[in-house]
Amino acid sequence: MSTVAALPFPYVFEPARSALVIIDMQRDFIEPGGFGETLGNDVGLLAAIVPACQRVLHAWRAAGALVVHTRESHAPDLSDCPPAKRLRGDPSLRIGDAGPMGRILVRGEPGNAIIDALAPAPGEIVIDKPGKGAFHATRLDAALRERGITHLVFMGVTTEVCVQTSMREANDRGYDCLLLEDCTESYFPRFKAATLEMMHAQGGIVGWTAPSVGVLTALTAVQVSGTEWMSSRA
Ligand code: TIU
């Protein structure tokens, strides 16, 4: 068992039963010309968390524990994009329109890729999700249960949209969730702060939050044998 100093109290996890879930670290949200910018956001803020995310990803991989990446994305024919999502608001380009990095939020387009610094490695799970939450209309829950995963450590963007939605979905499904404070970001700093606070309020009503250093320290002592989460792979 590993223990991390966290709010509202220490987070205890077994790396062999835990997954690192990296939410939507895609060019569409982090680089100019993508979905985030079409919504009117300053995407500059988000790139600042990449080094901290990289440190955790490398440590998690070195420990041999499971990594999950998600991408917010839609099929090229937009059959999985509800009109309510495509038509909402007044973006400069809508989902499916051609932008400087290809069609906005469409699977396989350059802008939809995970940024190079956090690119998935062979054997890691990649989930394409049409919604904000990682569990809605995806195989994520089944993939985690097949591998005996009970604890999820979250990183990614944006804190109050896809990260918060995914962590709430996970909490309702019975996972113990930790959000790494320096590995998540919002276009709105006050929304990030409010989200962290509301996650761990009321005795951890949604889960825990902590700086990543505790997880890095805990992982230095860990080597998952490779027979645990991998053993139930199809
Ligand atoms: N707009 C915004 O803050 N986020 C999203 O649309 N998606 C994710 O958070 N990934």
mmCIF file of C-alpha atoms and ligand atoms in Angstrom:
data_model
loop_
_atom_site.group_PDB
_atom_site.id
_atom_site.type_symbol
_atom_site.label_atom_id
_atom_site.label_comp_id
_atom_site.label_asym_id
_atom_site.label_seq_id
_atom_site.Cartn_x
_atom_site.Cartn_y
_atom_site.Cartn_z
ATOM 1 C CA MET A 1 0.000 0.000 0.000
ATOM 2 C CA SER A 2 1.129 3.563 -0.740
ATOM 3 C CA THR A 3 -0.012 6.599 1.234
ATOM 4 C CA VAL A 4 -0.064 10.168 -0.058
ATOM 5 C CA ALA A 5 -0.643 13.348 1.958
ATOM 6 C CA ALA A 6 -3.915 14.670 0.534
ATOM 7 C CA LEU A 7 -7.065 16.576 1.338
ATOM 8 C CA PRO A 8 -9.301 15.942 3.181
ATOM 9 C CA PHE A 9 -7.110 13.112 4.620
ATOM 10 C CA PRO A 10 -4.362 10.771 3.376
ATOM 11 C CA TYR A 11 -5.057 8.834 0.173
ATOM 12 C CA VAL A 12 -4.098 5.171 0.387
ATOM 13 C CA PHE A 13 -3.735 3.172 -2.826
ATOM 14 C CA GLU A 14 -2.248 -0.058 -4.119
ATOM 15 C CA PRO A 15 -0.479 0.756 -7.404
ATOM 16 C CA ALA A 16 -1.328 -2.657 -8.869
ATOM 17 C CA ARG A 17 -5.028 -1.834 -8.408
ATOM 18 C CA SER A 18 -4.726 1.793 -9.523
ATOM 19 C CA ALA A 19 -4.799 3.578 -12.865
ATOM 20 C CA LEU A 20 -3.409 6.958 -13.839
ATOM 21 C CA VAL A 21 -6.175 8.623 -15.886
ATOM 22 C CA ILE A 22 -4.964 11.478 -18.094
ATOM 23 C CA ILE A 23 -7.894 13.521 -19.347
ATOM 24 C CA ASP A 24 -7.821 15.150 -22.802
ATOM 25 C CA MET A 25 -4.228 16.437 -22.965
ATOM 26 C CA GLN A 26 -4.894 17.095 -26.648
ATOM 27 C CA ARG A 27 -3.648 19.723 -29.070
ATOM 28 C CA ASP A 28 -7.327 20.777 -29.461
ATOM 29 C CA PHE A 29 -7.277 22.143 -25.892
ATOM 30 C CA ILE A 30 -3.661 23.154 -25.348
ATOM 31 C CA GLU A 31 -2.513 24.655 -28.647
ATOM 32 C CA PRO A 32 -3.816 27.677 -30.578
ATOM 33 C CA GLY A 33 -6.241 26.876 -33.396
ATOM 34 C CA GLY A 34 -8.102 24.052 -31.646
ATOM 35 C CA PHE A 35 -11.435 23.562 -29.912
ATOM 36 C CA GLY A 36 -10.445 25.414 -26.737
ATOM 37 C CA GLU A 37 -9.534 28.539 -28.638
ATOM 38 C CA THR A 38 -12.647 28.413 -30.850
ATOM 39 C CA LEU A 39 -14.674 28.693 -27.635
ATOM 40 C CA GLY A 40 -12.958 31.996 -26.906
ATOM 41 C CA ASN A 41 -10.426 30.738 -24.360
ATOM 42 C CA ASP A 42 -6.773 31.730 -23.839
ATOM 43 C CA VAL A 43 -5.105 28.330 -24.241
ATOM 44 C CA GLY A 44 -1.731 29.572 -22.946
ATOM 45 C CA LEU A 45 -2.478 28.682 -19.329
ATOM 46 C CA LEU A 46 -2.858 24.973 -19.943
ATOM 47 C CA ALA A 47 0.616 24.189 -21.311
ATOM 48 C CA ALA A 48 2.170 25.082 -17.955
ATOM 49 C CA ILE A 49 1.135 21.762 -16.375
ATOM 50 C CA VAL A 50 2.817 19.591 -19.013
ATOM 51 C CA PRO A 51 6.167 19.132 -17.176
ATOM 52 C CA ALA A 52 4.416 18.078 -13.944
ATOM 53 C CA CYS A 53 2.179 15.672 -15.883
ATOM 54 C CA GLN A 54 5.231 14.221 -17.624
ATOM 55 C CA ARG A 55 6.993 13.574 -14.314
ATOM 56 C CA VAL A 56 4.008 11.653 -12.951
ATOM 57 C CA LEU A 57 3.489 9.737 -16.199
ATOM 58 C CA HIS A 58 7.141 8.630 -16.292
ATOM 59 C CA ALA A 59 7.090 7.591 -12.614
ATOM 60 C CA TRP A 60 3.796 5.734 -13.078
ATOM 61 C CA ARG A 61 5.188 3.886 -16.114
ATOM 62 C CA ALA A 62 8.407 3.077 -14.257
ATOM 63 C CA ALA A 63 6.330 1.520 -11.472
ATOM 64 C CA GLY A 64 4.604 -0.676 -14.069
ATOM 65 C CA ALA A 65 1.097 0.515 -13.201
ATOM 66 C CA LEU A 66 -1.801 1.028 -15.616
ATOM 67 C CA VAL A 67 -2.102 4.228 -17.660
ATOM 68 C CA VAL A 68 -5.314 5.452 -19.334
ATOM 69 C CA HIS A 69 -5.438 8.390 -21.759
ATOM 70 C CA THR A 70 -8.675 9.988 -22.917
ATOM 71 C CA ARG A 71 -9.458 12.139 -25.943
ATOM 72 C CA GLU A 72 -12.608 14.195 -26.372
ATOM 73 C CA SER A 73 -13.432 13.348 -29.948
ATOM 74 C CA HIS A 74 -16.161 12.657 -32.445
ATOM 75 C CA ALA A 75 -16.594 10.371 -35.437
ATOM 76 C CA PRO A 76 -15.944 12.088 -38.804
ATOM 77 C CA ASP A 77 -19.693 11.920 -39.612
ATOM 78 C CA LEU A 78 -20.469 13.498 -36.202
ATOM 79 C CA SER A 79 -22.994 10.715 -35.519
ATOM 80 C CA ASP A 80 -21.863 10.731 -31.868
ATOM 81 C CA CYS A 81 -22.123 14.508 -31.482
ATOM 82 C CA PRO A 82 -25.540 15.624 -30.260
ATOM 83 C CA PRO A 83 -26.795 18.784 -32.013
ATOM 84 C CA ALA A 84 -27.092 20.336 -28.548
ATOM 85 C CA LYS A 85 -23.299 20.061 -28.228
ATOM 86 C CA ARG A 86 -22.443 21.230 -31.750
ATOM 87 C CA LEU A 87 -24.881 24.144 -31.827
ATOM 88 C CA ARG A 88 -24.328 25.485 -28.289
ATOM 89 C CA GLY A 89 -23.003 29.036 -27.995
ATOM 90 C CA ASP A 90 -21.214 31.078 -30.603
ATOM 91 C CA PRO A 91 -17.793 29.506 -31.222
ATOM 92 C CA SER A 92 -15.606 30.836 -34.051
ATOM 93 C CA LEU A 93 -15.578 27.290 -35.480
ATOM 94 C CA ARG A 94 -17.992 24.503 -34.549
ATOM 95 C CA ILE A 95 -17.167 20.834 -33.922
ATOM 96 C CA GLY A 96 -16.472 19.277 -37.326
ATOM 97 C CA ASP A 97 -15.516 22.548 -39.037
ATOM 98 C CA ALA A 98 -12.085 22.800 -40.677
ATOM 99 C CA GLY A 99 -9.526 24.683 -38.564
ATOM 100 C CA PRO A 100 -5.768 25.188 -38.699
ATOM 101 C CA MET A 101 -5.161 21.765 -37.071
ATOM 102 C CA GLY A 102 -7.804 19.927 -39.099
ATOM 103 C CA ARG A 103 -11.485 19.411 -38.306
ATOM 104 C CA ILE A 104 -12.330 20.592 -34.796
ATOM 105 C CA LEU A 105 -12.609 17.751 -32.232
ATOM 106 C CA VAL A 106 -12.793 15.037 -34.912
ATOM 107 C CA ARG A 107 -11.036 11.703 -34.386
ATOM 108 C CA GLY A 108 -7.862 11.253 -36.407
ATOM 109 C CA GLU A 109 -7.350 14.960 -37.147
ATOM 110 C CA PRO A 110 -3.978 16.480 -36.128
ATOM 111 C CA GLY A 111 -5.576 18.737 -33.518
ATOM 112 C CA ASN A 112 -7.308 15.820 -31.852
ATOM 113 C CA ALA A 113 -4.051 14.038 -31.009
ATOM 114 C CA ILE A 114 -2.613 13.897 -27.512
ATOM 115 C CA ILE A 115 0.361 16.279 -27.289
ATOM 116 C CA ASP A 116 3.727 14.661 -28.074
ATOM 117 C CA ALA A 117 5.062 15.170 -24.536
ATOM 118 C CA LEU A 118 2.374 12.856 -23.129
ATOM 119 C CA ALA A 119 1.833 10.552 -26.113
ATOM 120 C CA PRO A 120 0.431 7.126 -25.200
ATOM 121 C CA ALA A 121 2.939 4.253 -25.087
ATOM 122 C CA PRO A 122 2.176 0.793 -26.489
ATOM 123 C CA GLY A 123 -0.100 -1.144 -24.139
ATOM 124 C CA GLU A 124 -1.652 1.919 -22.535
ATOM 125 C CA ILE A 125 -5.416 2.337 -22.816
ATOM 126 C CA VAL A 126 -6.694 5.151 -25.045
ATOM 127 C CA ILE A 127 -10.373 6.071 -24.692
ATOM 128 C CA ASP A 128 -12.147 8.218 -27.279
ATOM 129 C CA LYS A 129 -15.047 9.890 -25.532
ATOM 130 C CA PRO A 130 -17.841 11.888 -27.162
ATOM 131 C CA GLY A 131 -18.848 13.581 -23.924
ATOM 132 C CA LYS A 132 -17.159 15.476 -21.155
ATOM 133 C CA GLY A 133 -17.100 12.467 -18.827
ATOM 134 C CA ALA A 134 -14.739 9.565 -19.567
ATOM 135 C CA PHE A 135 -17.367 6.958 -18.650
ATOM 136 C CA HIS A 136 -20.229 8.211 -20.834
ATOM 137 C CA ALA A 137 -20.588 6.035 -23.965
ATOM 138 C CA THR A 138 -17.142 4.436 -23.557
ATOM 139 C CA ARG A 139 -15.660 1.071 -22.534
ATOM 140 C CA LEU A 140 -13.633 2.618 -19.698
ATOM 141 C CA ASP A 141 -15.538 1.119 -16.756
ATOM 142 C CA ALA A 142 -15.368 -2.391 -18.254
ATOM 143 C CA ALA A 143 -11.669 -2.013 -19.064
ATOM 144 C CA LEU A 144 -10.897 -0.980 -15.480
ATOM 145 C CA ARG A 145 -13.027 -3.696 -13.879
ATOM 146 C CA GLU A 146 -11.471 -6.404 -16.090
ATOM 147 C CA ARG A 147 -8.111 -5.429 -14.636
ATOM 148 C CA GLY A 148 -9.259 -5.225 -11.009
ATOM 149 C CA ILE A 149 -8.713 -1.466 -10.783
ATOM 150 C CA THR A 150 -10.272 0.222 -7.721
ATOM 151 C CA HIS A 151 -8.361 3.527 -7.454
ATOM 152 C CA LEU A 152 -7.954 6.295 -10.057
ATOM 153 C CA VAL A 153 -5.405 9.112 -10.023
ATOM 154 C CA PHE A 154 -6.491 11.955 -12.320
ATOM 155 C CA MET A 155 -4.556 14.570 -14.292
ATOM 156 C CA GLY A 156 -5.517 16.660 -17.330
ATOM 157 C CA VAL A 157 -7.760 19.403 -18.643
ATOM 158 C CA THR A 158 -9.907 21.200 -17.991
ATOM 159 C CA THR A 159 -10.345 20.915 -14.250
ATOM 160 C CA GLU A 160 -13.988 21.915 -13.978
ATOM 161 C CA VAL A 161 -15.200 20.416 -17.251
ATOM 162 C CA CYS A 162 -13.848 17.030 -18.384
ATOM 163 C CA VAL A 163 -11.739 16.264 -15.314
ATOM 164 C CA GLN A 164 -14.454 17.061 -12.802
ATOM 165 C CA THR A 165 -17.153 15.281 -14.819
ATOM 166 C CA SER A 166 -14.978 12.169 -15.170
ATOM 167 C CA MET A 167 -14.045 12.121 -11.497
ATOM 168 C CA ARG A 168 -17.676 12.454 -10.466
ATOM 169 C CA GLU A 169 -18.652 9.622 -12.825
ATOM 170 C CA ALA A 170 -15.851 7.479 -11.381
ATOM 171 C CA ASN A 171 -16.862 8.274 -7.805
ATOM 172 C CA ASP A 172 -20.444 7.196 -8.510
ATOM 173 C CA ARG A 173 -19.102 3.920 -9.918
ATOM 174 C CA GLY A 174 -17.234 3.180 -6.707
ATOM 175 C CA TYR A 175 -13.663 4.185 -7.534
ATOM 176 C CA ASP A 176 -11.532 6.055 -4.973
ATOM 177 C CA CYS A 177 -10.276 9.091 -6.887
ATOM 178 C CA LEU A 178 -7.344 11.443 -6.360
ATOM 179 C CA LEU A 179 -6.911 14.614 -8.429
ATOM 180 C CA LEU A 180 -3.325 15.909 -8.724
ATOM 181 C CA GLU A 181 -3.524 19.650 -8.101
ATOM 182 C CA ASP A 182 -0.491 20.752 -10.137
ATOM 183 C CA CYS A 183 -1.337 18.387 -13.010
ATOM 184 C CA THR A 184 -4.706 19.883 -13.894
ATOM 185 C CA GLU A 185 -5.652 23.302 -15.236
ATOM 186 C CA SER A 186 -8.562 25.418 -16.343
ATOM 187 C CA TYR A 187 -8.921 28.382 -18.686
ATOM 188 C CA PHE A 188 -10.365 30.061 -15.559
ATOM 189 C CA PRO A 189 -8.074 29.884 -12.479
ATOM 190 C CA ARG A 190 -10.952 30.587 -10.118
ATOM 191 C CA PHE A 191 -12.866 27.599 -11.509
ATOM 192 C CA LYS A 192 -9.863 25.339 -10.878
ATOM 193 C CA ALA A 193 -9.604 26.550 -7.284
ATOM 194 C CA ALA A 194 -13.333 26.094 -6.686
ATOM 195 C CA THR A 195 -13.297 22.627 -8.222
ATOM 196 C CA LEU A 196 -10.424 21.372 -6.064
ATOM 197 C CA GLU A 197 -12.216 22.670 -2.998
ATOM 198 C CA MET A 198 -15.576 21.136 -3.851
ATOM 199 C CA MET A 199 -14.059 17.724 -4.677
ATOM 200 C CA HIS A 200 -12.540 17.173 -1.255
ATOM 201 C CA ALA A 201 -15.192 19.060 0.780
ATOM 202 C CA GLN A 202 -17.685 17.238 2.990
ATOM 203 C CA GLY A 203 -15.195 14.510 3.911
ATOM 204 C CA GLY A 204 -14.140 13.837 0.316
ATOM 205 C CA ILE A 205 -17.596 13.849 -1.229
ATOM 206 C CA VAL A 206 -16.079 13.297 -4.698
ATOM 207 C CA GLY A 207 -12.558 12.294 -3.704
ATOM 208 C CA TRP A 208 -9.136 13.581 -2.711
ATOM 209 C CA THR A 209 -6.771 16.268 -4.038
ATOM 210 C CA ALA A 210 -3.007 16.479 -3.526
ATOM 211 C CA PRO A 211 0.145 17.922 -5.071
ATOM 212 C CA SER A 212 1.879 15.395 -7.321
ATOM 213 C CA VAL A 213 5.051 15.228 -5.212
ATOM 214 C CA GLY A 214 3.464 12.760 -2.795
ATOM 215 C CA VAL A 215 2.615 10.353 -5.595
ATOM 216 C CA LEU A 216 6.118 10.683 -7.067
ATOM 217 C CA THR A 217 7.654 9.845 -3.693
ATOM 218 C CA ALA A 218 5.298 6.932 -3.100
ATOM 219 C CA LEU A 219 6.049 5.451 -6.524
ATOM 220 C CA THR A 220 9.818 5.357 -6.055
ATOM 221 C CA ALA A 221 9.335 2.355 -3.785
ATOM 222 C CA VAL A 222 6.951 0.521 -6.127
ATOM 223 C CA GLN A 223 7.319 -2.031 -8.892
ATOM 224 C CA VAL A 224 4.072 -3.655 -9.986
ATOM 225 C CA SER A 225 4.859 -7.257 -10.859
ATOM 226 C CA GLY A 226 3.118 -7.148 -14.215
ATOM 227 C CA THR A 227 0.861 -10.057 -13.403
ATOM 228 C CA GLU A 228 -1.848 -8.043 -11.717
ATOM 229 C CA TRP A 229 -3.637 -5.563 -13.941
ATOM 230 C CA MET A 230 -2.202 -7.240 -17.047
ATOM 231 C CA SER A 231 -3.388 -10.725 -16.113
ATOM 232 C CA SER A 232 -7.005 -10.141 -17.080
ATOM 233 C CA ARG A 233 -6.262 -8.567 -20.458
ATOM 234 C CA ALA A 234 -8.207 -10.046 -23.316
HETATM 235 N N1 TIU B 1 -14.196 23.946 -22.598
HETATM 236 C C1 TIU B 1 -13.575 23.312 -21.627
HETATM 237 O O1 TIU B 1 -13.160 23.891 -20.624
HETATM 238 N N2 TIU B 1 -13.333 21.969 -21.737
HETATM 239 C C2 TIU B 1 -13.822 21.114 -22.699
HETATM 240 O O2 TIU B 1 -14.608 21.474 -23.569
HETATM 241 N N3 TIU B 1 -13.359 19.818 -22.668
HETATM 242 C C3 TIU B 1 -12.489 19.321 -21.695
HETATM 243 O O3 TIU B 1 -12.448 19.806 -20.575
HETATM 244 N N4 TIU B 1 -11.680 18.332 -22.046
#
